[in-house]
PDB file of N, CA, C and O in Angstrom:
ATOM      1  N   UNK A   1     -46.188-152.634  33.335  1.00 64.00           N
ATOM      2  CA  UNK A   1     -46.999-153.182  34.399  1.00 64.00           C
ATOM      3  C   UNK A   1     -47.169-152.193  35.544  1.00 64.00           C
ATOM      4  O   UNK A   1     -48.163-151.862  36.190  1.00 64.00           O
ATOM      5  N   UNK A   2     -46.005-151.857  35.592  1.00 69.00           N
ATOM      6  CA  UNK A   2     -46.011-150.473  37.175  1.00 69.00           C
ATOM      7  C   UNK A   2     -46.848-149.290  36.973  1.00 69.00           C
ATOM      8  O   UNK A   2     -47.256-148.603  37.910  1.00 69.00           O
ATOM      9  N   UNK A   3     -47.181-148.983  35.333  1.00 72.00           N
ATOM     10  CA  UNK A   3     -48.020-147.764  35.223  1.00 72.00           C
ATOM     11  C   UNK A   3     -49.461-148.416  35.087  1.00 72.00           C
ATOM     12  O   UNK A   3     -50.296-147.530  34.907  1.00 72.00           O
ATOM     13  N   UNK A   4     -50.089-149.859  35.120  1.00 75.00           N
ATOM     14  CA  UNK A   4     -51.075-150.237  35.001  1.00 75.00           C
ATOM     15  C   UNK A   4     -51.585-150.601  36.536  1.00 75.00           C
ATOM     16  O   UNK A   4     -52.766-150.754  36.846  1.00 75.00           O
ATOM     17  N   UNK A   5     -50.397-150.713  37.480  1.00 70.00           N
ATOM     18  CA  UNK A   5     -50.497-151.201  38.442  1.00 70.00           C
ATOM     19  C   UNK A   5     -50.733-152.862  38.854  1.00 70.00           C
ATOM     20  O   UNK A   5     -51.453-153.393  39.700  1.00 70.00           O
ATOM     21  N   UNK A   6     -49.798-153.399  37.866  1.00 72.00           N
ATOM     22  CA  UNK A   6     -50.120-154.629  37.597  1.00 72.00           C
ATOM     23  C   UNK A   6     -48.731-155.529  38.352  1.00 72.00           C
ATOM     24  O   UNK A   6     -47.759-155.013  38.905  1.00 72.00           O
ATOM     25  N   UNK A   7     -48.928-156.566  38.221  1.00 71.00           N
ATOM     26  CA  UNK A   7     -47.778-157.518  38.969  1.00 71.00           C
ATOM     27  C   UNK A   7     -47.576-158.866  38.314  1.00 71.00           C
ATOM     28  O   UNK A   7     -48.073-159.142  37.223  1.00 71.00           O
ATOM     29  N   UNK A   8     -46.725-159.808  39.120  1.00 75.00           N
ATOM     30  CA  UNK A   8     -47.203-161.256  38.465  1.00 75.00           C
ATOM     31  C   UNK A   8     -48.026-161.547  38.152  1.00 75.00           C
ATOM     32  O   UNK A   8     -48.255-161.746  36.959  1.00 75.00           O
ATOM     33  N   UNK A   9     -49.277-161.787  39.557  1.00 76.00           N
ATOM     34  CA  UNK A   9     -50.255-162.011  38.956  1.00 76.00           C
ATOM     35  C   UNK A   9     -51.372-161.607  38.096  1.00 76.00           C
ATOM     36  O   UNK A   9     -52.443-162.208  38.017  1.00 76.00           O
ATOM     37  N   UNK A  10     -50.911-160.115  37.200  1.00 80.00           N
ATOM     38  CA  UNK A  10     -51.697-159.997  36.842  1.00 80.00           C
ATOM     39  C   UNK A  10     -52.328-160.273  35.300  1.00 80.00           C
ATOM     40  O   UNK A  10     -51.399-160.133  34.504  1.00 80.00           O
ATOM     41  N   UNK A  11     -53.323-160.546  34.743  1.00 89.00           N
ATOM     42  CA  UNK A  11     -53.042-161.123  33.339  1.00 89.00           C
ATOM     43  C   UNK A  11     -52.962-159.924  32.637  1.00 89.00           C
ATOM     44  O   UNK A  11     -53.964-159.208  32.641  1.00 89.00           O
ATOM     45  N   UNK A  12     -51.825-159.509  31.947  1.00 89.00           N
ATOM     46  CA  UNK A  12     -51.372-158.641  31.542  1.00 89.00           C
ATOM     47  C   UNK A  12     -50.796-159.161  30.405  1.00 89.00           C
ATOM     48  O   UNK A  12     -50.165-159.918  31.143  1.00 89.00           O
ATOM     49  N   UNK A  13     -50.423-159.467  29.324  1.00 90.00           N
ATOM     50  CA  UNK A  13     -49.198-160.179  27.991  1.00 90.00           C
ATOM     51  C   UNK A  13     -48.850-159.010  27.155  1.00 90.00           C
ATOM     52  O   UNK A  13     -49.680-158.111  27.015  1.00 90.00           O
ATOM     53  N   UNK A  14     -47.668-158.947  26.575  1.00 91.00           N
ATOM     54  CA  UNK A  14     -47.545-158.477  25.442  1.00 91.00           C
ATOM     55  C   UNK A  14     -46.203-159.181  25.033  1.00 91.00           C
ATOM     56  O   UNK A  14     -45.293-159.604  25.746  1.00 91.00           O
ATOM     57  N   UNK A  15     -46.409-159.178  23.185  1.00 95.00           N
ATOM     58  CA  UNK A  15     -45.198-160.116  22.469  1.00 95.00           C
ATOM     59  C   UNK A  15     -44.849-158.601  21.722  1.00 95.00           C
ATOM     60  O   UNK A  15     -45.709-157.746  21.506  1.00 95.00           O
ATOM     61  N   UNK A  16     -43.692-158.496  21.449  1.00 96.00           N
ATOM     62  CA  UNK A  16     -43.158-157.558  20.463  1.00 96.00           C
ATOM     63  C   UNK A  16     -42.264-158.496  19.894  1.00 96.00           C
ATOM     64  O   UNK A  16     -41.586-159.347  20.470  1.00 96.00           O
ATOM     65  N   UNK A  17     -42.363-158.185  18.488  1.00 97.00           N
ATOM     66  CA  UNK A  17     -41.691-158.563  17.320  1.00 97.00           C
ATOM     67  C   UNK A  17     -40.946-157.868  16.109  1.00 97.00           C
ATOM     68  O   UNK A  17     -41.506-157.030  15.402  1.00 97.00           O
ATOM     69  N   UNK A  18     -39.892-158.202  15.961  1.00 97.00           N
ATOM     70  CA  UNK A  18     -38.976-157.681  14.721  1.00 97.00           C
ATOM     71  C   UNK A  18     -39.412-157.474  13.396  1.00 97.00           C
ATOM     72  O   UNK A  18     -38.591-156.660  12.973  1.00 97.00           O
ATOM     73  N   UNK A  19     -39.929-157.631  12.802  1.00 96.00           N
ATOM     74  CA  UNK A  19     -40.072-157.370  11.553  1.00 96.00           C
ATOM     75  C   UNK A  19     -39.307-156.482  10.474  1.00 96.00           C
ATOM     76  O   UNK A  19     -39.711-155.325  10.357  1.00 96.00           O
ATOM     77  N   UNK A  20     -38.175-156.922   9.619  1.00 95.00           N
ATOM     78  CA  UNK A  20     -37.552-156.085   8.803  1.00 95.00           C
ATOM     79  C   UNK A  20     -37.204-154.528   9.978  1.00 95.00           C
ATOM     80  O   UNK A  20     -36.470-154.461  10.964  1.00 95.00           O
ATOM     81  N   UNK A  21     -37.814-153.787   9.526  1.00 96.00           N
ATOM     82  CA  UNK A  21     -37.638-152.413   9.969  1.00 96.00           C
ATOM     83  C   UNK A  21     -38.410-152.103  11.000  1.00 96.00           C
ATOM     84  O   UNK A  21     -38.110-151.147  11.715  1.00 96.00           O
ATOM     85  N   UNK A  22     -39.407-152.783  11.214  1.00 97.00           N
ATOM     86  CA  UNK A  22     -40.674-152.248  12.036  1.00 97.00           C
ATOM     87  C   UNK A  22     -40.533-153.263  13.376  1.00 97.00           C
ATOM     88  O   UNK A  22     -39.711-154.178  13.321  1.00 97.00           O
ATOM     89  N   UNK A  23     -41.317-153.083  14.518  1.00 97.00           N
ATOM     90  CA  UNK A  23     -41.339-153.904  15.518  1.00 97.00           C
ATOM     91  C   UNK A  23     -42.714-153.777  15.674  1.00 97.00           C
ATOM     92  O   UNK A  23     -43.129-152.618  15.674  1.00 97.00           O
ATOM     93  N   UNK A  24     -43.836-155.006  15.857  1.00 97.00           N
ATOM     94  CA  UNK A  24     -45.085-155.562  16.169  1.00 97.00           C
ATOM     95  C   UNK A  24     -45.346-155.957  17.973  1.00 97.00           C
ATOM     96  O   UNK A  24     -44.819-156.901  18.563  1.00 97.00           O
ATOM     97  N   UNK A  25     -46.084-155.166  18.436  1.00 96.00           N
ATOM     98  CA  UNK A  25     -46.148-155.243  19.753  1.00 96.00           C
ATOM     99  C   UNK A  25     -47.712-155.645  19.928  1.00 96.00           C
ATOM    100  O   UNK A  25     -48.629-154.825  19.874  1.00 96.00           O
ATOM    101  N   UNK A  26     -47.856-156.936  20.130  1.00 97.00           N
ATOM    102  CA  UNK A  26     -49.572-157.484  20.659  1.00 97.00           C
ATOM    103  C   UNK A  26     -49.313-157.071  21.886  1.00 97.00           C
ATOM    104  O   UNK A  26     -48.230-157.191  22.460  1.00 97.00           O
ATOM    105  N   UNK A  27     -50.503-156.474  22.404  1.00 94.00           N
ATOM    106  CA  UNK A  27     -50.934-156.378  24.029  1.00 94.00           C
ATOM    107  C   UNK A  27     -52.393-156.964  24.564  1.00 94.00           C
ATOM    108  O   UNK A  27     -53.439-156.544  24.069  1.00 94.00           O
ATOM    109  N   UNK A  28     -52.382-157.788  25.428  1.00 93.00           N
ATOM    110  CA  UNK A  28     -53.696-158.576  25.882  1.00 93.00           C
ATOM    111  C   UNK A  28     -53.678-157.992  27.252  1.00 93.00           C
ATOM    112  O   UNK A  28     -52.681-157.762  27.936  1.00 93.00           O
ATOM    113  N   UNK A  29     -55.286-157.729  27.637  1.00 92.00           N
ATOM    114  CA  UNK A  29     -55.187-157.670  29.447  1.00 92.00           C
ATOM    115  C   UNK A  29     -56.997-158.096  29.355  1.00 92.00           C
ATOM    116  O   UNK A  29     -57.983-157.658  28.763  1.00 92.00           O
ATOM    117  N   UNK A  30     -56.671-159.260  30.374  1.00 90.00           N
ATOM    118  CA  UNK A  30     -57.276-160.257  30.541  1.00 90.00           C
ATOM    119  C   UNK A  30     -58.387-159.807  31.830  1.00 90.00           C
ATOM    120  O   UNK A  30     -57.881-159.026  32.635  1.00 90.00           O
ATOM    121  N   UNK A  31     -59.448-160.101  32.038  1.00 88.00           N
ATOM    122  CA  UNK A  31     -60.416-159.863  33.468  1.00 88.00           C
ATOM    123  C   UNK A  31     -59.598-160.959  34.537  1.00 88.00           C
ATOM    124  O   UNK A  31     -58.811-161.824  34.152  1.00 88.00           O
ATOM    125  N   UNK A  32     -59.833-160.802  35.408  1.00 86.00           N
ATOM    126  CA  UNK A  32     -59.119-161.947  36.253  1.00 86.00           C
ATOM    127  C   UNK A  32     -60.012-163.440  36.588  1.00 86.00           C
ATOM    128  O   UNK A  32     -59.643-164.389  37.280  1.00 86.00           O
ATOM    129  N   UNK A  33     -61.481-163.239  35.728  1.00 88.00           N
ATOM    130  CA  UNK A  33     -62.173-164.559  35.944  1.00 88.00           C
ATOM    131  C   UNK A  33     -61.775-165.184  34.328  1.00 88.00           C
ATOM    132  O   UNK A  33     -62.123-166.304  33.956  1.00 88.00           O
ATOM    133  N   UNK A  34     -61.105-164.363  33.616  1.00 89.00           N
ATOM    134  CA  UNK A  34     -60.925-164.406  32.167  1.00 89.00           C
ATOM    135  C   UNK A  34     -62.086-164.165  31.402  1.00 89.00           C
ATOM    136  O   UNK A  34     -62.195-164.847  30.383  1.00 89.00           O
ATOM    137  N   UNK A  35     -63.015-163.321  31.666  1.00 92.00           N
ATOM    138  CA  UNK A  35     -64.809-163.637  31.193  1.00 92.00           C
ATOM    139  C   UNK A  35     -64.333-161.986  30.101  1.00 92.00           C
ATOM    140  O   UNK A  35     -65.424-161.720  29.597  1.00 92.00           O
ATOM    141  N   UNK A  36     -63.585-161.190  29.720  1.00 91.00           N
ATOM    142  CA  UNK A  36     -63.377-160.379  29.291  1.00 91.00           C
ATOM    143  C   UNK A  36     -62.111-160.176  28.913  1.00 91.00           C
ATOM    144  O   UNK A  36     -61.220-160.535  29.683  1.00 91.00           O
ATOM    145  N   UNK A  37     -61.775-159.557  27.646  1.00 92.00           N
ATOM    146  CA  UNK A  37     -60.368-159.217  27.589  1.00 92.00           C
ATOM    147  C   UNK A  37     -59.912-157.857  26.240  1.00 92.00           C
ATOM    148  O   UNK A  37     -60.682-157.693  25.293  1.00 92.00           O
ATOM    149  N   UNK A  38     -58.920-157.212  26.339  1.00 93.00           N
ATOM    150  CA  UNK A  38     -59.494-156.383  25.253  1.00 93.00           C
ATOM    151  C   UNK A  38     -57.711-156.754  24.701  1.00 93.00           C
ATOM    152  O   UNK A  38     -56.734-157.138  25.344  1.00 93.00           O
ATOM    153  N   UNK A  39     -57.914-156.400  23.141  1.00 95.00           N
ATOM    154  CA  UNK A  39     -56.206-156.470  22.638  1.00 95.00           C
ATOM    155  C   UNK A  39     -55.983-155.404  21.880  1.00 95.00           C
ATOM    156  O   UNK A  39     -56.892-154.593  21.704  1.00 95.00           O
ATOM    157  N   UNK A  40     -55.108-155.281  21.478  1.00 96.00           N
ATOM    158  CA  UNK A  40     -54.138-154.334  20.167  1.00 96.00           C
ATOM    159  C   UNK A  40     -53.002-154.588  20.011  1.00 96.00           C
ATOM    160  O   UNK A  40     -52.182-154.905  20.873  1.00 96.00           O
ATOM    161  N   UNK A  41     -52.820-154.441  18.607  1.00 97.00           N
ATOM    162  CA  UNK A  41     -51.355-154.442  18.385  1.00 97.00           C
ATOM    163  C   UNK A  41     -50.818-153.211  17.642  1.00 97.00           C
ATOM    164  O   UNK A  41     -51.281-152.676  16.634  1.00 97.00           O
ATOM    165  N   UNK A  42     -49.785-152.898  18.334  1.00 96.00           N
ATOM    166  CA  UNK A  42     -48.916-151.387  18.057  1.00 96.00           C
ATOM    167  C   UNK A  42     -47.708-152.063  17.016  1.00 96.00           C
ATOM    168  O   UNK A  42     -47.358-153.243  16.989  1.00 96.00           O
ATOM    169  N   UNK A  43     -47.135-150.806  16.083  1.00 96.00           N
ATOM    170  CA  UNK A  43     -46.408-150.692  15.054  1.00 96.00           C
ATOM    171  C   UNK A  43     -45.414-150.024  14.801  1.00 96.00           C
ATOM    172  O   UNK A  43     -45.547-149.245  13.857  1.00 96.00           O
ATOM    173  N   UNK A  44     -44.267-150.047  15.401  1.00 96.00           N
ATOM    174  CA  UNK A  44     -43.501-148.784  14.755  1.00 96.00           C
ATOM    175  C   UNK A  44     -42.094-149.067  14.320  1.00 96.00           C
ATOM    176  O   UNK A  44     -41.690-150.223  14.442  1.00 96.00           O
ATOM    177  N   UNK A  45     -41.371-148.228  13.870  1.00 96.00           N
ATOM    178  CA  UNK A  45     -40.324-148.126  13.481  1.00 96.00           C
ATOM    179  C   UNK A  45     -39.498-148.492  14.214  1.00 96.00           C
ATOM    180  O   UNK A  45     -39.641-147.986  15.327  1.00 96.00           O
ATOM    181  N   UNK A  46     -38.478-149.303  14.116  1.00 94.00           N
ATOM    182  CA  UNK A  46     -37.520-149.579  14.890  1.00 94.00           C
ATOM    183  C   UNK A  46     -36.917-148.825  15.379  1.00 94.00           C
ATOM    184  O   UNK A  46     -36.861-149.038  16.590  1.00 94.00           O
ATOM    185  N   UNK A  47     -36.112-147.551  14.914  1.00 93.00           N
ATOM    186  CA  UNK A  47     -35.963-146.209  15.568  1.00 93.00           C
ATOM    187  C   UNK A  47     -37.017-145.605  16.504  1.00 93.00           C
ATOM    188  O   UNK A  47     -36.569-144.629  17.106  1.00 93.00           O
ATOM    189  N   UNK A  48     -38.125-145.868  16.761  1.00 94.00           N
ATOM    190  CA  UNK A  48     -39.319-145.572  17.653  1.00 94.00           C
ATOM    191  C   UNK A  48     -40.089-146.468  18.377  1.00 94.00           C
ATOM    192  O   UNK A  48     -41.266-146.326  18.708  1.00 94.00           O
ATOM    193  N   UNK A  49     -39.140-147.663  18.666  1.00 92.00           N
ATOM    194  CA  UNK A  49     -39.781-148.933  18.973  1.00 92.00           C
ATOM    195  C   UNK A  49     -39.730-148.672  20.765  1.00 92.00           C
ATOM    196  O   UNK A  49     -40.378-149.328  21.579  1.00 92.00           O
ATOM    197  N   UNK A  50     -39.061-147.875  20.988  1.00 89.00           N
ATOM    198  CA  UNK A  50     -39.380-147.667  22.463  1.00 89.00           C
ATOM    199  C   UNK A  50     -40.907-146.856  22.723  1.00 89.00           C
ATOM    200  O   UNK A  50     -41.606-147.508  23.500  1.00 89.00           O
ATOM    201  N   UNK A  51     -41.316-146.061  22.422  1.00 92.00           N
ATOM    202  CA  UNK A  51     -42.540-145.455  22.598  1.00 92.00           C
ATOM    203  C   UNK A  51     -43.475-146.615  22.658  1.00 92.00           C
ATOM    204  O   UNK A  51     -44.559-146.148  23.007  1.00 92.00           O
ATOM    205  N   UNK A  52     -43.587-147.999  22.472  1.00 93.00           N
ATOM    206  CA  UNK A  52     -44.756-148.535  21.688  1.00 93.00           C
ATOM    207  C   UNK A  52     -44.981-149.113  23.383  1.00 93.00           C
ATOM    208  O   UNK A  52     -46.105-149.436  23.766  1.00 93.00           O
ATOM    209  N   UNK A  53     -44.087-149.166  24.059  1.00 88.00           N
ATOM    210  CA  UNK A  53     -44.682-149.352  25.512  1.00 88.00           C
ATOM    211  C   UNK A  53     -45.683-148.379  26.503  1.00 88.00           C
ATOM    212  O   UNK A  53     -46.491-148.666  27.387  1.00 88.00           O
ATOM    213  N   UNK A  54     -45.241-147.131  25.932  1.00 91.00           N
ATOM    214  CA  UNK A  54     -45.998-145.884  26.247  1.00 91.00           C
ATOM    215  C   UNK A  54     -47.070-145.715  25.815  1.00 91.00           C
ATOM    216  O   UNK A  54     -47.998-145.194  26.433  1.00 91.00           O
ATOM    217  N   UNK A  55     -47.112-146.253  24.359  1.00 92.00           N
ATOM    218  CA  UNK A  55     -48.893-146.204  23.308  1.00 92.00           C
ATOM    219  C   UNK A  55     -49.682-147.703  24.027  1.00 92.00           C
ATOM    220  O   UNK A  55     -50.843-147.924  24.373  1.00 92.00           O
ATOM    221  N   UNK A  56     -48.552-148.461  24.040  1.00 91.00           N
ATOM    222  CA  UNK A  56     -49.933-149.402  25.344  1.00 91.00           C
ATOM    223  C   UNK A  56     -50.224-149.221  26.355  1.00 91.00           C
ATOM    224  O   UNK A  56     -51.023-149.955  26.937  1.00 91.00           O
ATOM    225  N   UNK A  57     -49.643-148.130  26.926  1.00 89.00           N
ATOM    226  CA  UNK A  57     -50.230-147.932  28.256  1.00 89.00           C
ATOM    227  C   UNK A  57     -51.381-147.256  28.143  1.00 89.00           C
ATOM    228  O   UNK A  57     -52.422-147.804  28.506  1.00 89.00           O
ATOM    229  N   UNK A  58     -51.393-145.952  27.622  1.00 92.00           N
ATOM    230  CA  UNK A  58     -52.206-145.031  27.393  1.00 92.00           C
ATOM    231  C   UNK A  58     -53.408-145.894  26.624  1.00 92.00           C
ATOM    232  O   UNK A  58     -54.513-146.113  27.120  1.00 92.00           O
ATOM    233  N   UNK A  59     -52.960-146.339  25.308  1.00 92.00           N
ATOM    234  CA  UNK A  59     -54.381-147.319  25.306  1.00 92.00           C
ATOM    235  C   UNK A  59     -55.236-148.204  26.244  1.00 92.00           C
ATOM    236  O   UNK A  59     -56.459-148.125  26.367  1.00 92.00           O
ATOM    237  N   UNK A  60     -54.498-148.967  26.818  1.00 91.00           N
ATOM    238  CA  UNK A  60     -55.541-149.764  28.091  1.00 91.00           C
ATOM    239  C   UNK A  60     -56.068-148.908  28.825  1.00 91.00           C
ATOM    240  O   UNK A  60     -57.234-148.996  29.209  1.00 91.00           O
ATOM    241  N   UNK A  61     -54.990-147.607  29.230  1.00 89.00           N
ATOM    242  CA  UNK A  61     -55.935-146.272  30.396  1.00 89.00           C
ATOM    243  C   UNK A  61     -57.157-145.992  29.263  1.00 89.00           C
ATOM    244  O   UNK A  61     -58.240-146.486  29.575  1.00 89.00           O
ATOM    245  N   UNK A  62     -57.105-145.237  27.951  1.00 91.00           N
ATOM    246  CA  UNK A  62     -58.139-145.071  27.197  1.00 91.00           C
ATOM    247  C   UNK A  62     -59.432-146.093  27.409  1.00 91.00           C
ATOM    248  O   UNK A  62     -60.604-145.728  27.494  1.00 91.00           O
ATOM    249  N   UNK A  63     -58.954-147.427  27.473  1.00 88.00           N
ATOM    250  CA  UNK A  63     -60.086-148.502  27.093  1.00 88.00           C
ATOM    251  C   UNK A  63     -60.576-148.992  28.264  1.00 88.00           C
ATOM    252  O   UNK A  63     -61.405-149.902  28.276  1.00 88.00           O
ATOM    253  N   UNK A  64     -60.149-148.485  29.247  1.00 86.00           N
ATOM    254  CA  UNK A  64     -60.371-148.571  31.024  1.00 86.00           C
ATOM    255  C   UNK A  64     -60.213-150.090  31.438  1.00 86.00           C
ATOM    256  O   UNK A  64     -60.944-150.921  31.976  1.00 86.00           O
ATOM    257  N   UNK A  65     -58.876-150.071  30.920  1.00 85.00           N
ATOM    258  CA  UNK A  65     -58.154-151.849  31.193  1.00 85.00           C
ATOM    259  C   UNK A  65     -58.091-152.005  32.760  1.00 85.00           C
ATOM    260  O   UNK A  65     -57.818-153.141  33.150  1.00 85.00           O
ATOM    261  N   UNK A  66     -58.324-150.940  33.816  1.00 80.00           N
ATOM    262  CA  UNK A  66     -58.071-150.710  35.299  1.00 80.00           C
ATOM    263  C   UNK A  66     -59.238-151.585  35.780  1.00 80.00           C
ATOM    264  O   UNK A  66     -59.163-152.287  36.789  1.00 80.00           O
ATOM    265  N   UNK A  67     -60.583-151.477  34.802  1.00 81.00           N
ATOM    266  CA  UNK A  67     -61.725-152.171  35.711  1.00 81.00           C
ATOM    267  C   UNK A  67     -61.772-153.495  35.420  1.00 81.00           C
ATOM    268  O   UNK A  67     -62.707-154.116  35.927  1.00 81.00           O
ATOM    269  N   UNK A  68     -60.927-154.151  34.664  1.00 81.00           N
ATOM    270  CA  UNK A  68     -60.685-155.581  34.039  1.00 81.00           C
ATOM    271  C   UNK A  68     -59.549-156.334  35.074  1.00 81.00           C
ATOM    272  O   UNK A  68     -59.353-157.539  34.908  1.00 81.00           O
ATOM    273  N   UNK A  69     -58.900-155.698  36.007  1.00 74.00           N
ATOM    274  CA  UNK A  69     -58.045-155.637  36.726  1.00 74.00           C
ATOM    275  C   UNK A  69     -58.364-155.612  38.017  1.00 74.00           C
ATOM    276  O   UNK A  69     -57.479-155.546  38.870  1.00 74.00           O
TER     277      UNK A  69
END
């Protein structure tokens, strides 16, 4: 949230999940009238399951999640 510049209120979600070996990370960021929203979900190895916070950041900067915000 701090590298999106985001807070409580902002609609921001993500679920990460276990899976066997792998961890499943959905990320949603929402417009604030909700009239827009973009998602992805990241994949990785449980040994690399920390990065997958870093690949959503950089994706929403890629997809210009800042003007939805």
């Amino acid at each position: 949230l701090k590298q999106l510049m985001g807070g409580c209120s902002t609609p921001i979600a993500a679920l990460a999940i276990q899976l066997d070996e792998q961890v499943h990370m959905h990320v949603n960021i929402t417009s604030n009238d909700a009239s827009t929203q973009i998602e992805q979900t990241f994949i990785a190895t449980t040994e690399r399951a920390n990065r997958l916070a870093n690949l959503a950041v950089k994706w929403a900067i890629d997809n210009n999640a800042s003007k939805l915000l």
